[in-house]
Short mmCIF file of C-alpha atoms in Angstrom, two decimals:
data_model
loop_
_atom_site.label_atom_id
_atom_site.label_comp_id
_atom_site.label_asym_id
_atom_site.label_seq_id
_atom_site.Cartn_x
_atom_site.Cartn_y
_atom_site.Cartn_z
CA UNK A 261 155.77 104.05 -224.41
CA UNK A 262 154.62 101.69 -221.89
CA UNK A 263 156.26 101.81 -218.25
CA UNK A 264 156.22 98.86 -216.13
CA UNK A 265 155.84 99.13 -212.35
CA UNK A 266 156.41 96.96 -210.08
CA UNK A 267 154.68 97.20 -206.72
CA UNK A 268 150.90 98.92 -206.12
CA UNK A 269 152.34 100.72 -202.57
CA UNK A 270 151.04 104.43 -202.34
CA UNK A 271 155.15 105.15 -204.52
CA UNK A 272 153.57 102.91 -207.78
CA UNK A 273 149.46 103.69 -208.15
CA UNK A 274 150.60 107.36 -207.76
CA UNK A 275 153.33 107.35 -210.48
CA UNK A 276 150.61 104.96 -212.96
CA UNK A 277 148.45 108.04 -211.93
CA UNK A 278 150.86 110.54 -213.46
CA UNK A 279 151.86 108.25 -215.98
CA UNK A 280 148.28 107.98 -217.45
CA UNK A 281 147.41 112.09 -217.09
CA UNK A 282 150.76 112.67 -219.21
CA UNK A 283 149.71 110.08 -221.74
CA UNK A 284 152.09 107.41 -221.00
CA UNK A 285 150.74 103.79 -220.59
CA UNK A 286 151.55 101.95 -217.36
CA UNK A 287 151.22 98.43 -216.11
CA UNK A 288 151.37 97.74 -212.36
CA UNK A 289 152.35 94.55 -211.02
CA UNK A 290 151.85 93.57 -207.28
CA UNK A 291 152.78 90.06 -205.38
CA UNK A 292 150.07 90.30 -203.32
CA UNK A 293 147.01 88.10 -203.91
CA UNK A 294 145.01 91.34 -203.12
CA UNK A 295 146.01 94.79 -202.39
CA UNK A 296 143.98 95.22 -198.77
CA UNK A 297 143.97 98.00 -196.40
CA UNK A 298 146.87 96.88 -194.12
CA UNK A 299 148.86 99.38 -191.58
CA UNK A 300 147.54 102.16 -189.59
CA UNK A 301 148.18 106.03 -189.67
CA UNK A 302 150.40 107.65 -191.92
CA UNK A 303 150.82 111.33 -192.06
CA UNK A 304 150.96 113.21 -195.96
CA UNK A 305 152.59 116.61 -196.26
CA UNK A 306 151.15 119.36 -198.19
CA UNK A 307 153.78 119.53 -201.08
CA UNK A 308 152.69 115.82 -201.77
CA UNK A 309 149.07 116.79 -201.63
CA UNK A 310 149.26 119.19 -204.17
CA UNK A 311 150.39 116.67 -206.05
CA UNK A 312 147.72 114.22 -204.92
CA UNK A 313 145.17 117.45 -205.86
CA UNK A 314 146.74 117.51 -209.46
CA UNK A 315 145.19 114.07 -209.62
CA UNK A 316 142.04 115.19 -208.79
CA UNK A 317 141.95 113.11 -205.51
CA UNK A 318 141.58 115.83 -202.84
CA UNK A 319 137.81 115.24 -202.64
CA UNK A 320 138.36 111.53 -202.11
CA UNK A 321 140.88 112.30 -199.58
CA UNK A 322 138.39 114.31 -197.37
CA UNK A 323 136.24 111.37 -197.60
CA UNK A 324 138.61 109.10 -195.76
CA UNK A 325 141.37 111.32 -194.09
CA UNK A 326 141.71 114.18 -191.94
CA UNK A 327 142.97 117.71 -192.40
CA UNK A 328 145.68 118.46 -189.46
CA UNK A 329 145.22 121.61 -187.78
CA UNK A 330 148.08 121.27 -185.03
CA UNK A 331 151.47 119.76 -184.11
CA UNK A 332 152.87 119.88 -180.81
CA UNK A 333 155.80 117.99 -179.30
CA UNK A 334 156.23 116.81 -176.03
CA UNK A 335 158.43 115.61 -173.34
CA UNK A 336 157.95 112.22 -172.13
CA UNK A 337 156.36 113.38 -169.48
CA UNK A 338 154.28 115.88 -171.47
CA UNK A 339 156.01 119.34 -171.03
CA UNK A 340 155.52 121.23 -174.06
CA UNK A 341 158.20 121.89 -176.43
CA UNK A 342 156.96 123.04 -179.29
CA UNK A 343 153.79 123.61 -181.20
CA UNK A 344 152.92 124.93 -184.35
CA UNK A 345 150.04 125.09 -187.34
CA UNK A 346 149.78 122.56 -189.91
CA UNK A 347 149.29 122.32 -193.56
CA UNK A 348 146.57 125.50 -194.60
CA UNK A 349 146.64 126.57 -190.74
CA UNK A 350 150.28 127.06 -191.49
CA UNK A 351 150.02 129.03 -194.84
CA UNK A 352 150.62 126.11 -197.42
CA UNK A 353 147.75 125.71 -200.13
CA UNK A 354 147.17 122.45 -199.77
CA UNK A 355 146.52 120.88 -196.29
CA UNK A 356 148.05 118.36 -194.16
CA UNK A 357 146.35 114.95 -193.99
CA UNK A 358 146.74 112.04 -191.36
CA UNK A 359 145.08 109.32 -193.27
CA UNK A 360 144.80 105.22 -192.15
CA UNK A 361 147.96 104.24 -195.02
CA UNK A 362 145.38 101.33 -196.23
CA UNK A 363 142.71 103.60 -197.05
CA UNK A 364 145.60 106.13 -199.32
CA UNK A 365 146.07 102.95 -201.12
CA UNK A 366 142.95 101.98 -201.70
CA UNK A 367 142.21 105.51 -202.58
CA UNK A 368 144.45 105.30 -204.89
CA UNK A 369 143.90 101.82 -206.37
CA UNK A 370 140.41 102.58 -206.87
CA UNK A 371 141.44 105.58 -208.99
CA UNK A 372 143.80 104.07 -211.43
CA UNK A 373 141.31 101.09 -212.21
CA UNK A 374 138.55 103.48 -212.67
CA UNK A 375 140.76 105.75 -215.22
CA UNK A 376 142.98 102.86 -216.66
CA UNK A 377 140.71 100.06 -216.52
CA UNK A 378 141.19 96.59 -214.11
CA UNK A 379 143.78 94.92 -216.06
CA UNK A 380 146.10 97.88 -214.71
CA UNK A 381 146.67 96.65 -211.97
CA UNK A 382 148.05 92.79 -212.09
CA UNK A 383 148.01 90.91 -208.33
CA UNK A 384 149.68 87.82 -207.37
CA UNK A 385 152.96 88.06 -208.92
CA UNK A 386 156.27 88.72 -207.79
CA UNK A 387 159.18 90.48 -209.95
CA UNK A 388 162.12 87.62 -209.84
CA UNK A 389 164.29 89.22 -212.27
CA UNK A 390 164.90 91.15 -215.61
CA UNK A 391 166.91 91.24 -218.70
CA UNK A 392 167.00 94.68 -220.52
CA UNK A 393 168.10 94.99 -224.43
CA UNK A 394 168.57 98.10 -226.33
CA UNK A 395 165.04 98.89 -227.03
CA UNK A 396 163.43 97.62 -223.60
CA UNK A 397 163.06 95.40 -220.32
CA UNK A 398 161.53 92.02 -220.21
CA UNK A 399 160.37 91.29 -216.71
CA UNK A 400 159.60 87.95 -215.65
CA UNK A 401 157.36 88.07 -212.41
CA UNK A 402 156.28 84.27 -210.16
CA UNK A 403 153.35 83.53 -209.20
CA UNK A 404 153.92 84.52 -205.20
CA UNK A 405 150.52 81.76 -204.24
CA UNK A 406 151.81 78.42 -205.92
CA UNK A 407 155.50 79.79 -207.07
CA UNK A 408 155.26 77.88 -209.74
CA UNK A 409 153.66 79.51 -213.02
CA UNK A 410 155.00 82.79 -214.13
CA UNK A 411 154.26 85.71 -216.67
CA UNK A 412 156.26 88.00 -219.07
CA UNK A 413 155.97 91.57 -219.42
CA UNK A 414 157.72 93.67 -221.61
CA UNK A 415 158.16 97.57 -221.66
CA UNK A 416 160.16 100.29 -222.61
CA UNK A 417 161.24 101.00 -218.67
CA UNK A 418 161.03 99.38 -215.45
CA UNK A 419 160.01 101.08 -212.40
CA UNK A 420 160.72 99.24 -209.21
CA UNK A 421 158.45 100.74 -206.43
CA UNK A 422 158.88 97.53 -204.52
CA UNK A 423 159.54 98.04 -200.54
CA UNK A 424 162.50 98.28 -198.58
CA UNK A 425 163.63 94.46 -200.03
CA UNK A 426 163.16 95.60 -203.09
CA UNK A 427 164.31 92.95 -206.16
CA UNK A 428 165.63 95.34 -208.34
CA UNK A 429 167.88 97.02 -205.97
CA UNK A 430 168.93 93.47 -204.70
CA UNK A 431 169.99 93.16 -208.33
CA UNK A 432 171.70 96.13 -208.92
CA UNK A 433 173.27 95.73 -205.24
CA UNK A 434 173.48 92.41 -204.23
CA UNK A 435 175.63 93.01 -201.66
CA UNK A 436 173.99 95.68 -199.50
CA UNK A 437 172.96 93.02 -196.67
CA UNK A 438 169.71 94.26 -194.49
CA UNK A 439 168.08 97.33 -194.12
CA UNK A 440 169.60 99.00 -190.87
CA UNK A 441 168.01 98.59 -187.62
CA UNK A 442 168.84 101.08 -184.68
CA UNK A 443 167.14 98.80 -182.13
CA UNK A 444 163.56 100.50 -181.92
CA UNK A 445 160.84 98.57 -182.54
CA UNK A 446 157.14 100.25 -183.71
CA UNK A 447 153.93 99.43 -182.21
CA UNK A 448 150.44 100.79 -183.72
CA UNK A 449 147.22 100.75 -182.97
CA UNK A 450 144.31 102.67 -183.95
CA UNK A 451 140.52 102.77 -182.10
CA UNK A 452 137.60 104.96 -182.05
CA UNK A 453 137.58 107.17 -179.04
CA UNK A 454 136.42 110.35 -177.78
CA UNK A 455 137.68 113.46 -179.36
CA UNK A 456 140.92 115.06 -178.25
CA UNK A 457 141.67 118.51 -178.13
CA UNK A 458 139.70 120.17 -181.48
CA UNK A 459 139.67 116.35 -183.37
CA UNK A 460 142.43 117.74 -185.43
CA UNK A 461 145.53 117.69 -183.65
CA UNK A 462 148.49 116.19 -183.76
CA UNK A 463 150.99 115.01 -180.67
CA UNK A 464 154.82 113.53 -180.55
CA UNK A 465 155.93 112.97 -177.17
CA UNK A 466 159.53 111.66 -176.45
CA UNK A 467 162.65 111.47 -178.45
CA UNK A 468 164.24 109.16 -180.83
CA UNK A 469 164.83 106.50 -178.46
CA UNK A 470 161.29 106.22 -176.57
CA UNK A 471 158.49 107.96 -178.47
CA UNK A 472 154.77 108.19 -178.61
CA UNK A 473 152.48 109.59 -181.73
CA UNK A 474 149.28 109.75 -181.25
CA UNK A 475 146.68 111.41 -183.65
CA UNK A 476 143.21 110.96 -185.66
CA UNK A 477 143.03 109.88 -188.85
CA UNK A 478 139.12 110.06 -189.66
CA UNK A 479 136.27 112.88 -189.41
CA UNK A 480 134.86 112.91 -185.82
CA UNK A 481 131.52 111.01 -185.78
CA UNK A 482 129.07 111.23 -182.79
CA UNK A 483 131.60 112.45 -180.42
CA UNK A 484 133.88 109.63 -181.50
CA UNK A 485 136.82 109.34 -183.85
CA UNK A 486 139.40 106.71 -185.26
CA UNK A 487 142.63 107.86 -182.96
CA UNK A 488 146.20 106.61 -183.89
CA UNK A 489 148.85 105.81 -182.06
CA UNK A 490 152.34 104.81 -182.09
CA UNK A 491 154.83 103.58 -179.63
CA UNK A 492 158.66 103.83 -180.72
CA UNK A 493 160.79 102.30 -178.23
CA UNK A 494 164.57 100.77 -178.34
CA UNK A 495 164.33 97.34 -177.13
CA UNK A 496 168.07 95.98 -178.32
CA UNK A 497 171.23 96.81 -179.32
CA UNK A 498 171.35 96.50 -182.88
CA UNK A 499 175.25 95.34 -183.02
CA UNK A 500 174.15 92.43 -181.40
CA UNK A 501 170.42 91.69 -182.12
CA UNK A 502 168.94 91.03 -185.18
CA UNK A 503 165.94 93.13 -186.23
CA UNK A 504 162.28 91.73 -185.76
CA UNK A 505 160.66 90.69 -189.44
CA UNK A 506 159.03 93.45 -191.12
CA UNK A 507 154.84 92.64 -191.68
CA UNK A 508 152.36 95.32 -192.29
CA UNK A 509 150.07 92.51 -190.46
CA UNK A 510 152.32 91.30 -187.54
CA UNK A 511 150.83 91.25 -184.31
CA UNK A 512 152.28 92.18 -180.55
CA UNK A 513 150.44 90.69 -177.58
CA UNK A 514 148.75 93.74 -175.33
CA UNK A 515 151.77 92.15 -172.25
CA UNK A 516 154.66 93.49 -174.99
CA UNK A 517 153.38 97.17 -175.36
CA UNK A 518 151.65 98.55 -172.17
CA UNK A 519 154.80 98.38 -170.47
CA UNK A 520 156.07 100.43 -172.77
CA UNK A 521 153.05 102.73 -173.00
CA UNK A 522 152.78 104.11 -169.44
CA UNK A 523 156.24 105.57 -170.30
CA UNK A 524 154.62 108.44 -171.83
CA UNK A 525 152.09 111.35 -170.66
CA UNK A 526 150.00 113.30 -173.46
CA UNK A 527 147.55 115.45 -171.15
CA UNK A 528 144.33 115.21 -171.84
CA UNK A 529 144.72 110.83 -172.85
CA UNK A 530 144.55 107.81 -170.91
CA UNK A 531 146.87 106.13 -173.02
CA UNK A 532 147.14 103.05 -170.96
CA UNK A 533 143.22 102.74 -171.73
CA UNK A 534 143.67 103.85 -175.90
CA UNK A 535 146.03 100.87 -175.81
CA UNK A 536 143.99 98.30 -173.99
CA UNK A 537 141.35 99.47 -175.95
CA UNK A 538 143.16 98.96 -179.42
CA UNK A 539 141.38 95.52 -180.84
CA UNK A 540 144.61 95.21 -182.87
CA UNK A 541 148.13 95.91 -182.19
CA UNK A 542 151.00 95.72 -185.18
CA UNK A 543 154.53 95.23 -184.82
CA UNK A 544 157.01 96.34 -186.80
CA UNK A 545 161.15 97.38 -186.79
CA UNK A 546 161.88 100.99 -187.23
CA UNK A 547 164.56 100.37 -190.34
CA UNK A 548 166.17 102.26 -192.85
CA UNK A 549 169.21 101.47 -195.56
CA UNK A 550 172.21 103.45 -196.91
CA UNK A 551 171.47 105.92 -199.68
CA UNK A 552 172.73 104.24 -203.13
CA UNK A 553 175.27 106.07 -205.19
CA UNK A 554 172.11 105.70 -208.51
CA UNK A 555 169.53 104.20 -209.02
CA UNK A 556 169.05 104.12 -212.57
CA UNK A 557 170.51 101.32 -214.33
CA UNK A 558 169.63 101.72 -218.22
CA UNK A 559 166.05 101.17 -218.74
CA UNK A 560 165.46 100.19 -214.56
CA UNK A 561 164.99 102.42 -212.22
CA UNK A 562 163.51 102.15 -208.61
CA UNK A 563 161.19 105.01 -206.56
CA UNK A 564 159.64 105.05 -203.04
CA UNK A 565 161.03 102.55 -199.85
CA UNK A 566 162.58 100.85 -202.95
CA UNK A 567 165.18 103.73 -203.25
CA UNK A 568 165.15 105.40 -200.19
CA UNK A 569 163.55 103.70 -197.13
CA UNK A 570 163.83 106.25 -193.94
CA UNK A 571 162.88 105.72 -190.67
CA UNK A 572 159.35 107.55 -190.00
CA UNK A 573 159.71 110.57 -188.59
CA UNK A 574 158.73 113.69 -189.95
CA UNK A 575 155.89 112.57 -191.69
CA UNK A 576 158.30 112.38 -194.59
CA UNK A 577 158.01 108.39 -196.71
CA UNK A 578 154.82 108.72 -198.52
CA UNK A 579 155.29 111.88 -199.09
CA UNK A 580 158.76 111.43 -200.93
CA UNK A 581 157.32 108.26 -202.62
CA UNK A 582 154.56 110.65 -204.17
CA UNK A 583 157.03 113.24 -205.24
CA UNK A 584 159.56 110.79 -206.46
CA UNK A 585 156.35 109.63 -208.68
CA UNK A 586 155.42 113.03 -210.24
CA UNK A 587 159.06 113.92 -210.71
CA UNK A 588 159.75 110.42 -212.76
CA UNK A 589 155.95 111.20 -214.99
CA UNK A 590 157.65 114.75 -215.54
CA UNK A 591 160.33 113.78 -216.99
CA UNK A 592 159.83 110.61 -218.92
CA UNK A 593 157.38 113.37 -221.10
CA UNK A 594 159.94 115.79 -221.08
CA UNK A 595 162.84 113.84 -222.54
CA UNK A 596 163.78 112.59 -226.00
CA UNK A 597 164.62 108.69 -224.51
CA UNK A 598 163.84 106.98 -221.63
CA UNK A 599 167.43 106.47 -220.43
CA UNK A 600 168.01 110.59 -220.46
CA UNK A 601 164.51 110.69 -218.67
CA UNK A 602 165.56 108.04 -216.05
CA UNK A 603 169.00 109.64 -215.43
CA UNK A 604 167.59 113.19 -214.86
CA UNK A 605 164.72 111.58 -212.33
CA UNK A 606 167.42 110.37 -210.44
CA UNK A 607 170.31 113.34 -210.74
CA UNK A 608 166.82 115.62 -209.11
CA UNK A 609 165.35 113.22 -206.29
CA UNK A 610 168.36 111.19 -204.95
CA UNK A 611 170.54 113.69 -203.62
CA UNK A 612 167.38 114.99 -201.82
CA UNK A 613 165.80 112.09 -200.65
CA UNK A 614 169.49 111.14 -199.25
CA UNK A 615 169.58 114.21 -197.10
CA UNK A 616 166.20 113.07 -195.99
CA UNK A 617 167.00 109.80 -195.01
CA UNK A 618 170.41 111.16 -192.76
CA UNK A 619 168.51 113.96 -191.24
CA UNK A 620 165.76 111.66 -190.05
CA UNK A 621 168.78 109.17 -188.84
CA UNK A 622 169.19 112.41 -186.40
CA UNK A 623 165.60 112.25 -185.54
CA UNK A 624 164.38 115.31 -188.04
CA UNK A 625 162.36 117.43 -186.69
CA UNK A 626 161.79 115.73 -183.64
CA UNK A 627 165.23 116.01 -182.52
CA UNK A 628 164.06 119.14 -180.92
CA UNK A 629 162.25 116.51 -178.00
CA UNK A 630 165.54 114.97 -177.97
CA UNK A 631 167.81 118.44 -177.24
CA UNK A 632 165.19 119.25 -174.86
CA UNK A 633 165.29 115.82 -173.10
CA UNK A 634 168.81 115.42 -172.44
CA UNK A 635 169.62 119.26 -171.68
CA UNK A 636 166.43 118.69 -169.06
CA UNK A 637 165.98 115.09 -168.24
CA UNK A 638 164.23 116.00 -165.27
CA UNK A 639 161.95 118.29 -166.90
CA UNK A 640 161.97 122.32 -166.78
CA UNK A 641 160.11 125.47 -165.61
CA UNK A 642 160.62 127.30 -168.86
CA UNK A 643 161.30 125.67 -171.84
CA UNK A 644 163.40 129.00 -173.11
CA UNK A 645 165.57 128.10 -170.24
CA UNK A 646 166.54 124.64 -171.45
CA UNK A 647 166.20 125.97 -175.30
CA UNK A 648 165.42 128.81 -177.08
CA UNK A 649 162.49 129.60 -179.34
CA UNK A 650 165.17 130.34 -181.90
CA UNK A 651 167.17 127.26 -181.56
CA UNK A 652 163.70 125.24 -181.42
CA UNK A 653 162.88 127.51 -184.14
CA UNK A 654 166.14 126.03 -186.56
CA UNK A 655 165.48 122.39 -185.99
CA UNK A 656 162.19 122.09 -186.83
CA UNK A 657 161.22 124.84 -189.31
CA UNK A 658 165.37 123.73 -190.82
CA UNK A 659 163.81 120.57 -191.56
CA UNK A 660 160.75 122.01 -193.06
CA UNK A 661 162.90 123.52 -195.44
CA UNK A 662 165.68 120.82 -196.32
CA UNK A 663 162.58 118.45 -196.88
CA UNK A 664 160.57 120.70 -199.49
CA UNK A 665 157.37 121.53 -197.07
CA UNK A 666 158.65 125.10 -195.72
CA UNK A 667 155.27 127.58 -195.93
CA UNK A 668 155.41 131.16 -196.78
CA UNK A 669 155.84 132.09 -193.17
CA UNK A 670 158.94 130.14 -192.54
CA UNK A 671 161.49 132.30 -195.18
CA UNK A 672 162.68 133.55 -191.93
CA UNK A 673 163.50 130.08 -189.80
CA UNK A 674 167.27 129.19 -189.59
CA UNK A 675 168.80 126.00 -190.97
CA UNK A 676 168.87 122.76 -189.43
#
C-alpha cells in the first residue's frame, strides 16, 4: 500500500512517521517551495508525546523544546486563579513540551527523510484536485512557483493534512464558505530574555476576549531564554468585519500591539519591554470552522486543521493532529481494505475532535479566567469567594478529561 499525503504540517510528517514504523509506504506532498521554521510557540500535550516517544523523537525534542513544569492562570490584572503541575510534574509519563512550532516541524521533517529517504518528502506543489477509481486515487498537484507544470501521483489512499483551506475538504464541501472568525486577532512574538519564575513555567492571563500567553520554549542559556508570547484580543465584530488573512509570516507594526499589551499584568514581566523587545511580531486571526458530518470520502480522507481547525486554547491542535495521525497508521494496518480502515479512523477521532473544537469555542479550560472575570471584574480578595476550588476544579481538570490528557490524579475532578 502506498498512502499519499498531502501537506508536511506537524498532522502529515507525523502520520508518514507512523506510516513507515507500521510498514506502510507514504509520499508527502507540500506547496511550499521549502518547508522553513515559520510561527512561534506551540504547546504539545503529553498523550501526543507519547506518541511522539513511540517515534523515538523524545531525545530530539529535549534538544529543541522545553519540558513544562507549571500552569497558572491569571486575571488581567494578574490575580491568580488557578495553578497547577504539568505533564510528569502532574503524574502523566510523558511530559509537557512548549516547543517554537517551526522547530516540531523541522524535527519532524528531518526524521522522515532520514528514515524514508529525501524523495519523501515532495515541495513545491499544490494538491488541485483528485479522481478516485475502485482500486485507488490519482492526485494531480500544480506547481505553486510558476503554476504552470504539474505532477501525478497515484496511491491506494489520500490523506489530506492540508490547513484550515484545505482542497480536499473544499471538494467534498464546497459550500462551507470561510473558516469562522469571532473577531480576535493573535499577535506573537518570541525573544530571549531573562528567566522567569523556575524557566519552566507557564502563564494565561485574561479571558477569551483579551488574553495574554506568555511562556519559554527553549533550555535557559546563560541566564537567558527564548520567551513566548501571545496577545489575543477582539478587535471587530465578526458579523460585520471580515477576518484578517491567515500567514504564518504576516507581520504587525510594534504601534498595533503595545496598545494592546499594557492591558495585561503577569507579575514578575515587563511585558511592555518583552514586546518592544520582540525583533518580530506575527499576525494572525484566531479562526475555527464547523465540525463536518465525515470526513472520509472512499479512498480520501483528511486529518489535522484540515478536519478540525479549533481556535488555540488549551494547548489542544497539534496535539489532536498527532493523535489523529497514529490513530489513521493504526488502523490502515489493522483493517482488511483501506475504505473499512478510513471509515473506522474517522467513526474514532471525529466525534472527539468535534467536542474539542465546541468546548474550546467556550474558551476550554481557560474559561475558568473568564467565570472569574465577569463574576469579579474588579478583581477579588479571595478567589474562593468569587469561585470555588471545586468549581475551578470542573472546568479545567473537565477539560483535561473530555480532551484525552487527564493524569492519574485527576479520576476525582468533576466534568466540564
Amino acid at each position: 500500500m502506498t498512502v499519499l499525503i498531502a501537506g508536511a504540517g506537524i498532522g502529515g510528517l507525523t502520520a508518514a512517521l507512523m506510516l513507515h514504523q507500521r510498514g506502510i509506504k507514504a509520499q508527502v506532498v507540500e506547496q511550499a517551495a521549502q518547508v522553513r521554521e515559520v510561527g512561534v510557540g506551540i504547546n504539545t500535550l503529553p498523550h501526543s508525546i507519547a506518541e511522539l516517544a513511540a517515534l523515538g523523537l523524545l531525545p530530539r525534542l529535549d534538544e529543541v523544546g522545553l519540558r513544562t513544569r507549571e500552569l497558572r492562570y491569571l486575571t488581567r490584572s494578574g490575580q491568580e486563579v488557578w495553578r497547577e503541575a504539568r505533564g510528569i510534574h502532574a503524574g502523566h509519563d510523558h511530559p509537557q513540551f512548549s516547543i517554537h512550532r517551526g522547530r516540531l516541524q523541522k524535527l519532524l521533517l528531518d526524521a522522515v527523510i532520514e528514515r524514508m529517504g529525501q524523495d519523501a518528502v515532495q515541495t513545491g506543489l499544490r494538491l488541485s484536485g483528485f479522481v478516485q477509481d475502485e482500486a485507488g486515487v490519482t492526485a494531480h498537484f500544480n506547481d505553486s512557483t510558476d503554476g504552470c507544470s504539474s505532477r501525478t501521483f497515484r496511491a491506494e489512499v489520500l490523506v489530506c493534512a492540508d490547513g484550515i483551506h484545505s482542497v480536499g475538504r473544499r471538494q467534498f464541501f464546497p459550500d462551507e464558505g470561510p473558516p469562522s472568525w469571532p473577531g480576535v486577532v493573535m499577535w506573537r512574538g518570541a525573544v530571549e530574555w531573562p528567566v522567569w519564575e523556575d524557566g519552566e513555567t507557564m502563564a494565561i492571563a485574561g479571558g477569551l476576549a483579551g488574553k495574554l500567553v506568555l511562556y519559554p520554549i527553549a533550555p535557559a542559556k546563560d541566564g537567558k531564554q527564548l520567551m513566548n508570547w501571545v496577545v489575543n484580543v477582539r478587535v471587530a465584530d465578526p458579523s460585520v468585519s471580515t477576518p484578517p488573512p491567515e500567514s504564518w509570516s504576516k507581520m504587525a507594526q510594534l504601534s498595533r500591539v503595545l496598545p494592546y499589551a499594557k492591558r495585561f499584568h503577569v507579575p514578575g514581566i515587563d511585558l511592555e519591554a518583552l514586546v518592544r523587545a520582540s525583533g518580530a511580531i506575527y499576525e494572525y486571526p484566531m479562526a475555527d470552522r464547523d465540525a463536518l458530518p465525515r470526513w472520509t470520502h472512499g479512498r480520501v480522507t483528511l486529518l489535522g486543521d484540515a478536519a478540525h481547525p479549533m481556535y488555540p486554547v488549551g494547548s489542544n491542535g497539534s496535539a489532536q493532529a498527532i493523535l489523529d495521525a497514529r490513530c489513521l497508521a493504526d488502523f490502515l494496518v489493522q483493517s482488511e481494505h483501506p475504505r473499512e480502515a478510513l471509515y473506522r479512523y474517522e467513526l474514532e477521532r471525529l466525534p472527539k475532535t468535534a467536542e474539542v473544537v465546541r468546548t474550546n469555542r467556550l474558551g476550554g479550560p481557560e474559561r475558568v479566567i473568564d467565570e472569574v472575570e465577569k463574576r469579579a471584574p474588579a478583581g477579588f480578595k479571595r478567589i474562593d469567594d468569587v469561585l470555588s476550588h471545586a468549581e475551578r476544579e470542573a472546568i479545567v481538570k473537565g477539560y483535561a478529561k473530555m480532551a484525552g490528557f487527564a493524569s492519574k490524579t485527576d479520576d476525582h475532578a468533576g466534568k466540564n
